[in-house]
Structure formats: C-alpha cells, structure tokens
Short mmCIF file of C-alpha atoms and ligand atoms in Angstrom, two decimals:
data_model
loop_
_atom_site.label_atom_id
_atom_site.label_comp_id
_atom_site.label_asym_id
_atom_site.label_seq_id
_atom_site.Cartn_x
_atom_site.Cartn_y
_atom_site.Cartn_z
CA MET A 1 57.73 -23.45 -31.59
CA LYS A 2 57.87 -20.97 -28.69
CA LYS A 3 57.81 -18.11 -31.20
CA GLN A 4 54.76 -19.59 -32.94
CA LEU A 5 52.98 -20.00 -29.60
CA LEU A 6 53.67 -16.39 -28.66
CA ALA A 7 52.37 -15.25 -32.05
CA LEU A 8 49.20 -17.30 -31.52
CA VAL A 9 48.67 -15.83 -28.04
CA ALA A 10 49.18 -12.32 -29.47
CA THR A 11 46.71 -13.01 -32.28
CA LEU A 12 44.13 -14.35 -29.83
CA ALA A 13 44.62 -11.30 -27.59
CA VAL A 14 44.16 -8.92 -30.52
CA GLY A 15 41.15 -10.96 -31.65
CA ALA A 16 39.60 -10.77 -28.21
CA SER A 17 40.08 -7.03 -27.87
CA ALA A 18 38.84 -6.47 -31.44
CA LEU A 19 35.74 -8.46 -30.52
CA ALA A 20 35.21 -6.43 -27.35
CA ALA A 21 35.72 -3.16 -29.26
CA ASP A 22 33.16 -4.35 -31.76
CA ILE A 23 30.29 -4.23 -29.29
CA LYS A 24 28.35 -1.15 -30.12
CA LEU A 25 25.17 0.44 -28.79
CA VAL A 26 23.43 2.45 -31.49
CA VAL A 27 20.68 4.77 -30.27
CA ASN A 28 18.42 6.44 -32.82
CA ALA A 29 17.26 9.40 -30.80
CA ASP A 30 15.46 10.97 -33.77
CA GLN A 31 13.05 8.03 -34.12
CA PRO A 32 10.60 8.45 -31.21
CA GLY A 33 8.60 5.38 -30.28
CA PRO A 34 5.76 4.98 -27.78
CA VAL A 35 5.78 6.71 -24.40
CA ILE A 36 6.94 4.52 -21.53
CA HIS A 37 3.95 4.88 -19.24
CA ARG A 38 5.06 5.69 -15.70
CA ASN A 39 2.72 2.96 -14.44
CA ILE A 40 5.13 0.37 -15.82
CA TYR A 41 6.85 1.16 -12.50
CA GLY A 42 3.74 0.28 -10.46
CA GLN A 43 3.80 -1.56 -7.15
CA PHE A 44 1.67 -4.26 -5.55
CA ALA A 45 0.64 -4.39 -1.89
CA GLU A 46 -1.36 -7.42 -0.77
CA HIS A 47 -2.71 -8.45 2.61
CA LEU A 48 0.03 -11.04 2.84
CA GLY A 49 2.51 -11.61 5.68
CA THR A 50 4.07 -8.35 6.80
CA GLY A 51 3.63 -6.71 3.40
CA ILE A 52 1.04 -4.29 4.73
CA TYR A 53 0.69 -4.89 8.47
CA GLU A 54 4.01 -4.08 10.23
CA GLY A 55 5.78 -3.39 6.95
CA MET A 56 3.79 -0.28 6.13
CA TRP A 57 0.80 -0.01 8.43
CA VAL A 58 1.54 0.26 12.14
CA GLY A 59 -1.63 2.07 13.19
CA PRO A 60 -1.95 5.62 14.49
CA GLU A 61 -1.22 4.56 18.09
CA SER A 62 2.17 3.04 17.25
CA LYS A 63 5.42 4.41 18.68
CA ILE A 64 6.88 4.01 15.20
CA PRO A 65 6.49 7.44 13.60
CA ASN A 66 3.51 7.36 11.28
CA VAL A 67 0.96 9.50 9.50
CA ARG A 68 -2.52 8.21 10.29
CA GLY A 69 -1.09 4.72 10.72
CA TRP A 70 1.27 4.57 7.73
CA ARG A 71 4.99 4.43 8.57
CA LYS A 72 6.73 7.70 7.82
CA ASP A 73 10.08 6.10 6.97
CA VAL A 74 8.57 3.62 4.50
CA VAL A 75 6.38 6.22 2.81
CA ALA A 76 9.34 8.62 2.52
CA ALA A 77 11.52 5.93 0.92
CA LEU A 78 8.74 4.97 -1.52
CA LYS A 79 8.20 8.61 -2.46
CA GLU A 80 11.84 8.74 -3.58
CA LEU A 81 10.94 6.02 -6.10
CA LYS A 82 8.12 8.21 -7.43
CA VAL A 83 5.80 5.21 -7.02
CA PRO A 84 3.20 5.95 -9.69
CA LEU A 85 0.58 3.32 -8.84
CA VAL A 86 -0.31 0.80 -6.14
CA ARG A 87 -2.40 -2.33 -6.63
CA TRP A 88 -4.44 -3.52 -3.62
CA PRO A 89 -5.78 -5.65 -1.79
CA GLY A 90 -4.49 -8.72 -3.71
CA GLY A 91 -3.58 -11.08 -5.37
CA CYS A 92 -5.34 -14.18 -4.17
CA PHE A 93 -6.51 -12.18 -1.14
CA ALA A 94 -8.65 -9.98 -3.41
CA ASP A 95 -10.97 -12.87 -4.29
CA GLU A 96 -11.84 -13.37 -0.62
CA TYR A 97 -12.00 -9.71 0.35
CA HIS A 98 -15.29 -8.08 1.25
CA TRP A 99 -14.91 -4.32 1.21
CA ARG A 100 -17.69 -3.64 3.72
CA GLU A 101 -15.60 -5.38 6.40
CA GLY A 102 -12.90 -2.74 5.96
CA ILE A 103 -14.87 0.47 6.54
CA GLY A 104 -16.15 2.24 9.65
CA PRO A 105 -14.54 2.31 13.12
CA ARG A 106 -11.49 0.05 13.07
CA ASN A 107 -12.25 -1.53 16.43
CA LYS A 108 -15.60 -2.72 15.12
CA ARG A 109 -14.33 -4.39 11.96
CA PRO A 110 -14.57 -8.18 11.80
CA VAL A 111 -11.50 -10.33 12.25
CA LYS A 112 -11.18 -12.99 9.58
CA VAL A 113 -8.71 -15.73 8.76
CA ASN A 114 -6.32 -14.93 5.94
CA SER A 115 -6.69 -18.39 4.49
CA ASN A 116 -4.46 -17.77 1.50
CA TRP A 117 -1.49 -16.49 3.43
CA GLY A 118 -0.48 -18.30 6.59
CA GLY A 119 -3.97 -18.60 8.12
CA VAL A 120 -3.25 -15.58 10.32
CA PRO A 121 -5.92 -13.21 11.67
CA GLU A 122 -6.89 -10.37 9.35
CA ASN A 123 -8.41 -7.59 11.40
CA ASN A 124 -9.33 -5.41 8.43
CA ALA A 125 -7.52 -2.42 9.94
CA VAL A 126 -6.45 -1.44 6.44
CA GLY A 127 -9.54 -0.95 4.32
CA THR A 128 -10.66 1.35 1.54
CA HIS A 129 -10.08 4.66 3.39
CA GLU A 130 -6.66 3.62 4.67
CA PHE A 131 -5.58 2.42 1.22
CA PHE A 132 -6.54 5.68 -0.42
CA ASP A 133 -4.79 7.60 2.35
CA LEU A 134 -1.62 5.66 1.47
CA VAL A 135 -1.81 6.34 -2.27
CA GLU A 136 -2.57 9.98 -1.63
CA GLN A 137 0.42 10.26 0.72
CA LEU A 138 2.55 8.69 -2.03
CA GLY A 139 1.03 10.81 -4.79
CA ALA A 140 0.28 7.56 -6.62
CA GLU A 141 -2.67 6.28 -8.60
CA ALA A 142 -4.98 3.62 -7.16
CA TYR A 143 -5.54 0.18 -8.61
CA VAL A 144 -8.32 -1.65 -6.77
CA ASN A 145 -8.75 -5.37 -7.42
CA GLY A 146 -12.36 -6.55 -7.16
CA ASN A 147 -13.58 -9.84 -5.71
CA LEU A 148 -15.01 -12.17 -8.34
CA GLY A 149 -14.17 -15.37 -6.45
CA THR A 150 -16.33 -15.10 -3.34
CA GLY A 151 -17.92 -11.81 -4.33
CA SER A 152 -20.54 -10.78 -6.84
CA SER A 153 -21.28 -8.18 -9.48
CA GLN A 154 -23.45 -6.43 -6.88
CA GLU A 155 -20.63 -6.25 -4.35
CA MET A 156 -18.19 -4.86 -6.92
CA ALA A 157 -20.74 -2.39 -8.28
CA GLU A 158 -21.52 -1.13 -4.78
CA TRP A 159 -17.85 -0.81 -3.89
CA LEU A 160 -17.35 1.36 -6.97
CA GLU A 161 -20.40 3.41 -6.05
CA TYR A 162 -19.07 3.84 -2.49
CA MET A 163 -15.70 5.01 -3.78
CA THR A 164 -16.78 7.22 -6.68
CA SER A 165 -20.29 8.54 -6.18
CA THR A 166 -20.67 12.31 -5.94
CA GLY A 167 -24.40 12.27 -5.19
CA LYS A 168 -26.51 11.70 -2.13
CA SER A 169 -26.92 7.94 -2.41
CA THR A 170 -26.86 5.93 0.79
CA LEU A 171 -23.42 4.52 -0.10
CA ALA A 172 -21.98 7.96 -0.86
CA GLU A 173 -23.38 9.22 2.44
CA LEU A 174 -21.87 6.23 4.21
CA ARG A 175 -18.48 7.17 2.75
CA ARG A 176 -18.98 10.70 4.05
CA LYS A 177 -19.98 9.39 7.47
CA ASN A 178 -16.73 7.41 7.44
CA GLY A 179 -14.76 10.61 6.95
CA ARG A 180 -14.43 11.10 3.21
CA ASP A 181 -16.52 13.76 1.54
CA LYS A 182 -15.12 13.86 -1.97
CA PRO A 183 -14.98 10.63 -3.96
CA PHE A 184 -11.83 8.57 -4.15
CA ARG A 185 -10.17 8.58 -7.55
CA VAL A 186 -10.09 4.98 -8.81
CA HIS A 187 -7.68 4.78 -11.73
CA TYR A 188 -7.83 1.02 -12.34
CA PHE A 189 -10.27 -1.70 -11.32
CA ALA A 190 -9.79 -5.43 -11.94
CA VAL A 191 -12.47 -8.10 -12.03
CA GLY A 192 -10.88 -10.89 -10.02
CA ASN A 193 -7.34 -12.19 -9.96
CA GLU A 194 -5.72 -15.29 -11.42
CA ALA A 195 -9.07 -16.65 -12.54
CA TRP A 196 -7.14 -19.70 -13.80
CA GLY A 197 -5.97 -20.48 -10.23
CA CYS A 198 -6.67 -19.07 -6.77
CA GLY A 199 -9.34 -16.82 -8.29
CA GLY A 200 -11.65 -19.73 -9.11
CA ASN A 201 -9.89 -22.28 -11.35
CA MET A 202 -11.91 -21.16 -14.34
CA ARG A 203 -11.52 -21.76 -18.03
CA PRO A 204 -10.79 -18.68 -20.17
CA GLU A 205 -14.19 -18.79 -21.91
CA TYR A 206 -16.04 -19.12 -18.60
CA TYR A 207 -14.13 -16.21 -17.10
CA ALA A 208 -14.69 -14.13 -20.24
CA ASP A 209 -18.45 -14.66 -19.82
CA GLN A 210 -18.25 -13.79 -16.12
CA TYR A 211 -16.31 -10.63 -16.97
CA ARG A 212 -18.85 -9.69 -19.63
CA GLN A 213 -21.70 -10.05 -17.14
CA VAL A 214 -20.00 -8.26 -14.22
CA ALA A 215 -18.61 -5.38 -16.28
CA THR A 216 -22.14 -4.49 -17.40
CA PHE A 217 -22.88 -3.34 -13.86
CA LEU A 218 -19.63 -1.53 -13.03
CA ARG A 219 -20.83 2.05 -13.37
CA THR A 220 -19.11 5.20 -12.18
CA PRO A 221 -19.28 8.91 -12.95
CA GLU A 222 -17.71 9.56 -16.38
CA ASP A 223 -14.84 11.59 -14.92
CA ASN A 224 -13.94 8.84 -12.45
CA ARG A 225 -14.13 5.88 -14.74
CA PRO A 226 -11.33 3.42 -14.08
CA ILE A 227 -9.47 1.44 -16.65
CA PHE A 228 -11.13 -1.98 -16.35
CA ILE A 229 -8.75 -4.91 -16.21
CA ALA A 230 -9.52 -8.53 -16.99
CA SER A 231 -7.48 -11.19 -15.28
CA GLY A 232 -5.38 -12.79 -17.99
CA GLY A 233 -3.13 -15.79 -18.31
CA ASN A 234 0.16 -16.94 -16.93
CA GLY A 235 3.50 -17.86 -18.44
CA MET A 236 3.33 -18.72 -22.13
CA GLN A 237 -0.48 -18.97 -22.19
CA THR A 238 -2.29 -17.03 -24.92
CA GLU A 239 -5.76 -18.53 -24.60
CA TRP A 240 -6.80 -15.94 -22.00
CA THR A 241 -5.81 -13.09 -24.26
CA GLU A 242 -7.59 -14.82 -27.13
CA ALA A 243 -10.86 -15.24 -25.20
CA LEU A 244 -10.76 -11.77 -23.66
CA SER A 245 -9.84 -9.73 -26.70
CA LYS A 246 -12.53 -11.18 -28.93
CA GLY A 247 -15.58 -8.99 -28.54
CA VAL A 248 -15.74 -8.79 -24.73
CA HIS A 249 -16.89 -5.23 -24.32
CA SER A 250 -15.19 -2.99 -21.77
CA VAL A 251 -12.00 -5.00 -21.46
CA ASN A 252 -9.58 -2.09 -21.36
CA ALA A 253 -6.62 -4.26 -20.48
CA ILE A 254 -5.66 -7.87 -19.88
CA SER A 255 -3.29 -8.59 -17.05
CA HIS A 256 -0.84 -11.43 -17.30
CA HIS A 257 1.31 -12.88 -14.50
CA ALA A 258 4.97 -13.82 -14.89
CA TYR A 259 7.09 -14.88 -11.94
CA THR A 260 10.73 -15.92 -12.22
CA LEU A 261 11.83 -19.06 -10.37
CA PRO A 262 15.51 -20.02 -10.70
CA THR A 263 14.71 -23.71 -11.18
CA GLY A 264 11.33 -23.24 -12.81
CA GLN A 265 9.93 -25.72 -10.24
CA TRP A 266 7.35 -24.57 -7.67
CA GLU A 267 8.28 -27.40 -5.24
CA LYS A 268 11.94 -26.27 -5.11
CA LYS A 269 12.24 -22.82 -6.58
CA GLY A 270 15.85 -22.12 -5.67
CA SER A 271 17.50 -20.14 -2.92
CA ALA A 272 17.58 -16.35 -2.75
CA VAL A 273 21.21 -16.41 -1.58
CA GLY A 274 24.16 -18.79 -1.92
CA PHE A 275 23.05 -19.97 -5.36
CA PRO A 276 25.31 -21.29 -8.14
CA GLU A 277 26.12 -19.27 -11.25
CA SER A 278 23.82 -21.53 -13.28
CA GLU A 279 20.88 -20.19 -11.20
CA TRP A 280 22.09 -16.64 -11.70
CA VAL A 281 21.78 -17.18 -15.47
CA SER A 282 18.57 -19.22 -15.34
CA THR A 283 16.99 -16.41 -13.30
CA LEU A 284 18.17 -13.47 -15.38
CA GLY A 285 17.74 -15.42 -18.62
CA ASN A 286 14.05 -15.94 -17.81
CA VAL A 287 13.45 -12.39 -18.98
CA GLN A 288 13.77 -13.79 -22.50
CA GLN A 289 10.70 -15.93 -21.74
CA ILE A 290 8.89 -12.87 -20.50
CA GLU A 291 9.62 -11.05 -23.74
CA GLU A 292 8.35 -14.12 -25.59
CA MET A 293 5.12 -14.06 -23.52
CA ILE A 294 4.63 -10.45 -24.56
CA LYS A 295 5.30 -11.21 -28.22
CA VAL A 296 2.91 -14.15 -28.48
CA ASN A 297 0.16 -12.32 -26.63
CA LYS A 298 0.72 -9.16 -28.66
CA ALA A 299 0.32 -11.23 -31.81
CA VAL A 300 -3.12 -12.32 -30.55
CA LEU A 301 -4.02 -8.76 -29.65
CA ASP A 302 -2.82 -7.39 -32.96
CA LYS A 303 -5.15 -9.89 -34.66
CA ASN A 304 -8.21 -9.23 -32.46
CA ASP A 305 -7.60 -5.60 -31.58
CA PRO A 306 -5.60 -3.98 -34.40
CA SER A 307 -6.46 -0.45 -33.24
CA LYS A 308 -4.59 -1.18 -29.98
CA LYS A 309 -7.40 -0.27 -27.59
CA ILE A 310 -6.55 -3.11 -25.20
CA GLY A 311 -3.47 -2.88 -23.00
CA PHE A 312 -1.35 -5.87 -22.04
CA TYR A 313 -0.34 -5.52 -18.39
CA PHE A 314 1.65 -7.54 -15.89
CA ASP A 315 0.03 -6.84 -12.55
CA GLU A 316 2.38 -9.36 -10.92
CA TRP A 317 5.98 -10.02 -11.86
CA GLY A 318 9.27 -10.63 -10.09
CA SER A 319 11.45 -13.25 -8.48
CA TRP A 320 10.01 -16.00 -6.32
CA TYR A 321 12.49 -18.03 -4.27
CA ASP A 322 12.26 -20.64 -1.51
CA PRO A 323 11.08 -18.89 1.67
CA ASP A 324 13.74 -17.44 3.93
CA PRO A 325 14.70 -20.21 6.40
CA GLY A 326 12.84 -19.80 9.68
CA SER A 327 10.14 -17.55 8.19
CA ASN A 328 6.45 -18.45 7.90
CA PRO A 329 6.29 -20.04 4.41
CA GLY A 330 2.88 -18.43 3.92
CA PHE A 331 4.47 -14.97 4.24
CA LEU A 332 6.67 -15.27 1.11
CA VAL A 333 9.68 -13.63 2.78
CA GLN A 334 12.85 -13.75 0.72
CA ARG A 335 16.25 -12.08 0.62
CA ASN A 336 16.88 -9.55 -2.09
CA THR A 337 20.28 -9.42 -3.76
CA LEU A 338 22.18 -7.90 -6.64
CA ARG A 339 20.59 -10.60 -8.82
CA ASP A 340 17.18 -9.07 -8.13
CA ALA A 341 18.39 -5.61 -9.12
CA LEU A 342 19.57 -6.94 -12.48
CA LEU A 343 16.37 -8.92 -12.89
CA ALA A 344 14.31 -5.76 -12.34
CA ALA A 345 16.39 -3.73 -14.81
CA LEU A 346 16.10 -6.49 -17.44
CA HIS A 347 12.31 -6.45 -17.00
CA PHE A 348 12.25 -2.67 -17.44
CA ASN A 349 14.24 -2.92 -20.67
CA VAL A 350 11.79 -5.48 -22.03
CA PHE A 351 8.70 -3.55 -20.87
CA HIS A 352 10.07 -0.39 -22.53
CA ALA A 353 10.56 -2.29 -25.79
CA HIS A 354 6.84 -3.16 -25.76
CA ALA A 355 5.50 0.12 -24.42
CA ASP A 356 2.92 0.21 -27.22
CA ARG A 357 0.83 -2.40 -25.34
CA VAL A 358 2.49 -2.72 -21.94
CA HIS A 359 1.23 0.40 -20.17
CA MET A 360 1.22 -0.89 -16.65
CA THR A 361 2.96 -3.46 -14.47
CA ASN A 362 3.18 -4.14 -10.74
CA VAL A 363 6.22 -5.72 -9.17
CA ALA A 364 5.34 -8.31 -6.54
CA GLN A 365 5.50 -6.88 -3.96
CA MET A 366 6.23 -3.49 -2.41
CA VAL A 367 7.43 -4.31 1.14
CA ASN A 368 8.62 -7.54 2.84
CA VAL A 369 7.04 -9.91 0.29
CA LEU A 370 8.78 -11.60 -2.68
CA GLN A 371 10.91 -9.14 -4.71
CA ALA A 372 10.41 -6.25 -2.32
CA MET A 373 11.70 -2.67 -2.45
CA ILE A 374 11.98 -2.47 1.31
CA LEU A 375 12.52 -4.98 4.11
CA THR A 376 11.51 -3.98 7.62
CA SER A 377 12.13 -5.30 11.09
CA LYS A 378 10.34 -3.56 13.94
CA ASP A 379 11.18 0.16 13.56
CA LYS A 380 14.08 -0.38 11.12
CA LEU A 381 14.13 -0.68 7.38
CA VAL A 382 16.57 -1.54 4.67
CA LEU A 383 16.46 -0.55 1.00
CA THR A 384 16.96 -3.58 -1.21
CA PRO A 385 19.01 -3.81 -4.42
CA THR A 386 15.66 -3.91 -6.27
CA TYR A 387 14.79 -0.56 -4.68
CA HIS A 388 17.96 0.93 -6.16
CA ALA A 389 17.21 -0.44 -9.63
CA PHE A 390 13.77 1.19 -9.48
CA ALA A 391 15.32 4.45 -8.25
CA MET A 392 17.91 4.51 -11.05
CA TYR A 393 15.22 3.96 -13.69
CA THR A 394 12.88 6.78 -12.52
CA PRO A 395 13.91 9.05 -15.46
CA PHE A 396 12.21 6.53 -17.76
CA GLN A 397 8.79 7.21 -16.26
CA ASP A 398 6.73 8.86 -19.02
CA ALA A 399 9.83 9.14 -21.21
CA THR A 400 9.54 8.60 -24.96
CA SER A 401 11.22 5.40 -26.04
CA VAL A 402 13.76 5.48 -28.87
CA PRO A 403 15.37 2.50 -30.61
CA ALA A 404 18.54 1.16 -28.96
CA LYS A 405 20.35 -1.72 -30.65
CA ILE A 406 23.37 -3.61 -29.40
CA GLU A 407 25.61 -4.87 -32.19
CA ASN A 408 27.76 -7.97 -31.58
CA ASN A 409 26.18 -8.74 -28.24
CA PRO A 410 28.09 -11.76 -26.85
CA VAL A 411 26.21 -14.78 -25.55
CA TYR A 412 26.62 -15.49 -21.84
CA LYS A 413 26.34 -19.20 -21.21
CA VAL A 414 26.58 -21.34 -18.09
CA ASP A 415 25.69 -25.03 -18.30
CA LYS A 416 22.54 -25.29 -20.38
CA PHE A 417 21.50 -21.68 -19.74
CA ALA A 418 22.31 -18.93 -22.19
CA MET A 419 21.32 -15.31 -22.62
CA PRO A 420 22.58 -12.15 -24.30
CA THR A 421 25.31 -10.63 -22.14
CA LEU A 422 24.08 -7.07 -22.51
CA SER A 423 20.66 -5.49 -22.49
CA ALA A 424 19.89 -1.85 -23.28
CA THR A 425 17.08 0.66 -23.42
CA ALA A 426 16.96 4.33 -24.37
CA ALA A 427 14.40 7.09 -24.07
CA ARG A 428 13.98 10.85 -24.18
CA GLY A 429 13.07 11.86 -20.64
CA LYS A 430 10.43 14.41 -19.74
CA ASP A 431 13.31 16.77 -18.93
CA GLY A 432 14.45 16.56 -22.57
CA LYS A 433 17.58 14.51 -21.82
CA LEU A 434 18.41 11.26 -23.56
CA TYR A 435 18.65 8.40 -21.02
CA ILE A 436 20.24 5.01 -21.50
CA GLY A 437 19.81 1.96 -19.27
CA LEU A 438 22.26 -0.93 -19.54
CA VAL A 439 22.69 -4.31 -17.89
CA ASN A 440 25.77 -6.51 -18.02
CA SER A 441 24.49 -9.92 -16.92
CA ASN A 442 27.86 -11.68 -17.05
CA ALA A 443 28.71 -12.56 -13.46
CA ASN A 444 32.48 -12.55 -14.09
CA GLN A 445 33.43 -10.54 -17.16
CA PRO A 446 33.30 -6.77 -17.53
CA ALA A 447 32.13 -5.48 -20.90
CA GLU A 448 33.12 -2.53 -23.04
CA LEU A 449 30.91 -1.01 -25.67
CA THR A 450 31.01 2.09 -27.78
CA LEU A 451 28.02 4.36 -27.75
CA GLN A 452 26.72 5.97 -30.88
CA VAL A 453 23.77 8.34 -30.97
CA GLY A 454 22.70 8.43 -34.60
CA ALA A 455 26.00 8.52 -36.49
CA ASN A 456 27.91 10.33 -33.74
CA ALA A 457 29.64 9.64 -30.48
CA PRO A 458 28.28 11.81 -27.69
CA LYS A 459 30.79 13.89 -25.71
CA SER A 460 30.01 12.35 -22.35
CA VAL A 461 27.50 10.49 -20.22
CA LYS A 462 26.77 10.80 -16.53
CA GLY A 463 24.66 8.73 -14.18
CA LYS A 464 24.70 5.85 -11.73
CA LEU A 465 26.22 2.37 -11.53
CA LEU A 466 24.96 -0.49 -9.38
CA THR A 467 27.14 -3.53 -8.78
CA ALA A 468 28.76 -5.50 -5.96
CA GLY A 469 31.43 -8.12 -5.34
CA ALA A 470 29.16 -11.14 -5.07
CA MET A 471 26.18 -12.34 -7.11
CA ASP A 472 24.15 -12.58 -3.90
CA ALA A 473 25.36 -9.35 -2.29
CA GLN A 474 22.53 -7.89 -0.23
CA ASN A 475 21.72 -5.05 2.12
CA GLU A 476 21.01 -6.31 5.61
CA LEU A 477 19.71 -4.61 8.69
CA GLY A 478 22.46 -3.58 11.07
CA LYS A 479 25.23 -4.19 8.51
CA PRO A 480 26.82 -1.80 6.02
CA ALA A 481 24.88 -1.89 2.74
CA GLN A 482 26.69 -3.84 0.01
CA VAL A 483 24.58 -2.80 -2.95
CA VAL A 484 24.20 0.95 -3.41
CA PRO A 485 24.43 3.03 -6.58
CA VAL A 486 27.58 5.06 -7.17
CA ALA A 487 28.33 7.89 -9.58
CA TYR A 488 29.28 6.84 -13.10
CA GLU A 489 30.63 8.87 -16.00
CA ALA A 490 32.44 8.44 -19.27
CA GLN A 491 33.99 10.92 -21.71
CA ALA A 492 34.62 10.60 -25.42
CA ALA A 493 38.23 10.25 -26.61
CA ASP A 494 39.35 10.36 -30.23
CA GLY A 495 35.74 10.75 -31.34
CA LYS A 496 34.67 7.57 -29.55
CA LEU A 497 32.70 7.13 -26.33
CA THR A 498 33.42 3.84 -24.58
CA LEU A 499 31.22 2.59 -21.76
CA LYS A 500 32.92 0.20 -19.37
CA LEU A 501 30.45 -1.98 -17.54
CA PRO A 502 31.73 -4.01 -14.61
CA ALA A 503 30.63 -7.65 -14.39
CA LYS A 504 27.06 -8.02 -13.03
CA SER A 505 26.09 -4.40 -13.20
CA VAL A 506 23.29 -1.98 -14.02
CA VAL A 507 24.09 1.47 -15.40
CA VAL A 508 21.70 4.34 -16.11
CA VAL A 509 23.16 7.46 -17.70
CA ALA A 510 22.04 10.70 -19.28
CA VAL A 511 23.80 11.67 -22.48
CA GLU A 512 25.51 15.02 -22.10
CA GLY A 513 26.28 16.81 -25.36
O1 AHR B 601 2.08 -12.30 -5.12
C1 AHR B 601 1.73 -13.46 -4.44
C2 AHR B 601 0.61 -14.23 -5.10
O2 AHR B 601 1.05 -14.72 -6.33
C3 AHR B 601 -0.64 -13.47 -5.46
O3 AHR B 601 -1.51 -13.35 -4.40
C4 AHR B 601 -1.24 -14.32 -6.53
O4 AHR B 601 -2.03 -13.58 -7.42
C5 AHR B 601 -0.04 -14.96 -7.19
O5 AHR B 601 -0.20 -16.32 -7.35
#
C-alpha cells in the first residue's frame, strides 16, 4: 500500500512538472503587427484634490524647487517615464471649466468652487499657459478636453483659436500679451467628457448630434489640427460607439472609460491595502472585461468604419478603491501597491494586442489621484509600483507589435474569480531589439515557461523584474521602498530558454541573440 502511495506521489510530481514544463511562450518576431502608439502610455491630470495643486504645481514663489511653478522633482521623475501625452483639465472638471478664467495675471484670476471634487476653492492658477509649460517641460503632447457641459461651441472654438492662431486676431494677440508668441501645439481635443454622466447625462444620439454641431466650428490652422475625440461609453456599452461611428463627420476617435473596482460596486469598491486574495483576482481579472469591451466596440467600428479611420481610446482607466482613511473622499486618494503594478502591466498587454484601434490611453491619474505614478507629501515624493510598471514598459512605446502566444496557460482561480495565470506581449522596439512583457498573476505560485522565438530558443534575455513579498506591498514616504524593479536575466541551456517568474510578478526583457 505504502509502495503504491509513493508511486502515486511520484507520478503526480512528474505530472505536475511535465505540466509546468509544457507552458510555452511562442513569439513570431517575423510577423509584424500594428505599431504600439507611444500615446497608449498617456497620463491624465485633472483639477482634482492634490493631483495638480501641491502634487505638481507649487507656484513660482514656493520654497519647493520648481521651474515656473512646476515641481522639479515630480517633472524629473515623470520625464524618466517618457510621458508621451497629458490630458487636462478633466474629467468631470472639464465640463465646468471656462478657459478665460485661467489666463492673464494669476492674482487676478477668479476663484471658483470645484464642485465636482471636494467643493474646495479653485483659484485657476494653472490655466492654459501653465499646462502647456508643463507638457513642454515633459516633452509630451497636449490633450485638451473642451467644455460641452456648461460651455458652448463658441467657447471651444475661441479656446482653439487662442491656442493655435498664427495671425493677428484679437485672441492671438491676447495670447501674445499673456506671454506666448508662437501658438501652442494642440495634439488632441475632446468635446466634453463622460457625456453619459457628469458631462450632462445625455443619450448617445443626443450627444452625437451635439458633437456634430460643435465640431463644425472647431477650426484651426491645418498644421495644428488636433485629433478630435468624442466622449464615448463606459464598461460594456457599445451604443456610444454605434452612434458616433455612423456618419458623424470629424470624429477621429471615440474615448471609452474603464475603471477597475475590486468588488464592482461603487458604494463599497474595496480597499487598496489589506485585501483578500479573492479581491486580488477580481481586480486583476477585470482586465478580461476590458479586453471584451475593446472587442465588442471594435466589432461595431469594423462594421461602421471598415477603413479604420476612427481610433478607440481609453482616456481614463485604472484602479478605483475606497478612499484612503482620513483623506477627503472628494480627492480620490488611494494607496498604490504591487497589485496596481500588475494591473497596469495587464492593461498594457491588452492595449498592445489591440493597437490597430487603441492608439491612445490615459491612466487615471498622474499624481496623488486614483492609480497614480507619484504620491507626494509636502516637499517629498514616492514612486509607486504603478510608476515602475510604466517605467519597465517604456521600450514598448512606438514599438512594432508581434504575435506572442502562451500555450498551456494555467487558470488561476480563487473563489468565483478566475483568470489566465500568465499574460504576455512582444514587440520589436525602435532600437531594433525584441522585447517581451510578462505577468504572473498567481499570488502564491511561481511559474516556469519556455520561450521560443519562431522555431528557436533564444540564447538569453535580460531586463527587469518587479515583485514583492505581499500582494499589497507598497512604497511609503519615509520607509524603505518595498516594490522596486531588479535586474533579471535567463540563459538557454540544452537548446531551451526557461523563464522563471516569481509569484505575483511583472517581467520585461529584451531578447539577446
Ligand atoms: O478620474 C476621476 C473621474 O472619473 C473623472 O473626472 C471622470 O471623468 C470619471 O468619472
């Protein structure tokens, strides 16, 4: 009996290792797909809590080192991420923002109530000139979100004229009087935000008509014509894409919103730290829903826009947890942990897989709000796990995607939540190297997979690994950072290259030879 038991244990062990050895990542580097637009790595900065004021803007008089009001430390950290694009001024804030209140001498600008976010005073210190100064310091493109809610086609048209006119019009001269001779380069312009909600509670058809009317008047010089974005749907909705892709002229892109809440309930979203493993999986597994949103909306676009003129963007995505205890709930402050780093990497892998339509996304938000890159307190800052995921994935900006398929990908299941254990992406970087991004979502089990490029095993790979001991490991001010990337490499042996991924990890490597 004992002998039989031992034999069974041995068989199971062999079976398990055979199963593990069976996981294979096959990359077809000779089958180039669409380019992964760098703006997939875009950021979002809204007048919300300390996202802009304190977090980035301290004003030129501040003791905190700054360049014309923007914090030097924050800008330097963001430059490391090669931030390609920043969306501003909202969000919900955009539909109550009047651009004229944010130009001219700062001490003369009106103080308003930020009624969306905490009811705090908004002194308009950051306006059009300050925003463009920020994007120019970052070397990023500008995405300006127009006000359809409390604004008008006239107000949007005049804002565009103010920003882009080269001539001698009164608005162009006003811009010059305010210190800017040459026009600002506006790369993207959106007509409203979340028209289905805070942007006016509209129906898709009503918004589509509004867009049609407003867009008629949004004129700019030809060489400074932004990509015009229509505010799209949310979650699994397709009706916004349907209404906006059917003969609405000048819709260059439709922007969808997709937040990830561990519980899926807005009243009790789930905690950013100290969560159970079931909420780890429900959070990471939500990326499957996001891929589904893309697929169903792409199907609508492929029907209405077969020549692929219209982009499908996500100008807001990321985790949304219960507010950090003790914080102003209107400021959307939340901790950022290893879970957020994996969530970001999983989004990137999905966005890359749909790079034919998804040319731009903006994580919500850049500093101190929701799934932030950076958390600040007075003159200190901390780089979050999400920051490191963005940093590790920078080689994918403008890289050419190539097919990457995982064979025998095990299912990771906790309670009623299930997802594929591994996620992968691959692309030929602008430097000519082949890059691979991998996520092991299993919170407890490491994974091993063999890598094949075409029919061959590469000689070696080199890159970075991000992991930590706990699911909710975080980097906190004044404490040693718990989540930082470390060097990672693997060499082929016996004609086989095996990648060992620790539990709950992100790996980005370049294939060497
Ligand atoms: O990112 C926070 C808010 O979420 C945005 O202002 C709004 O568009 C969305 O509901």
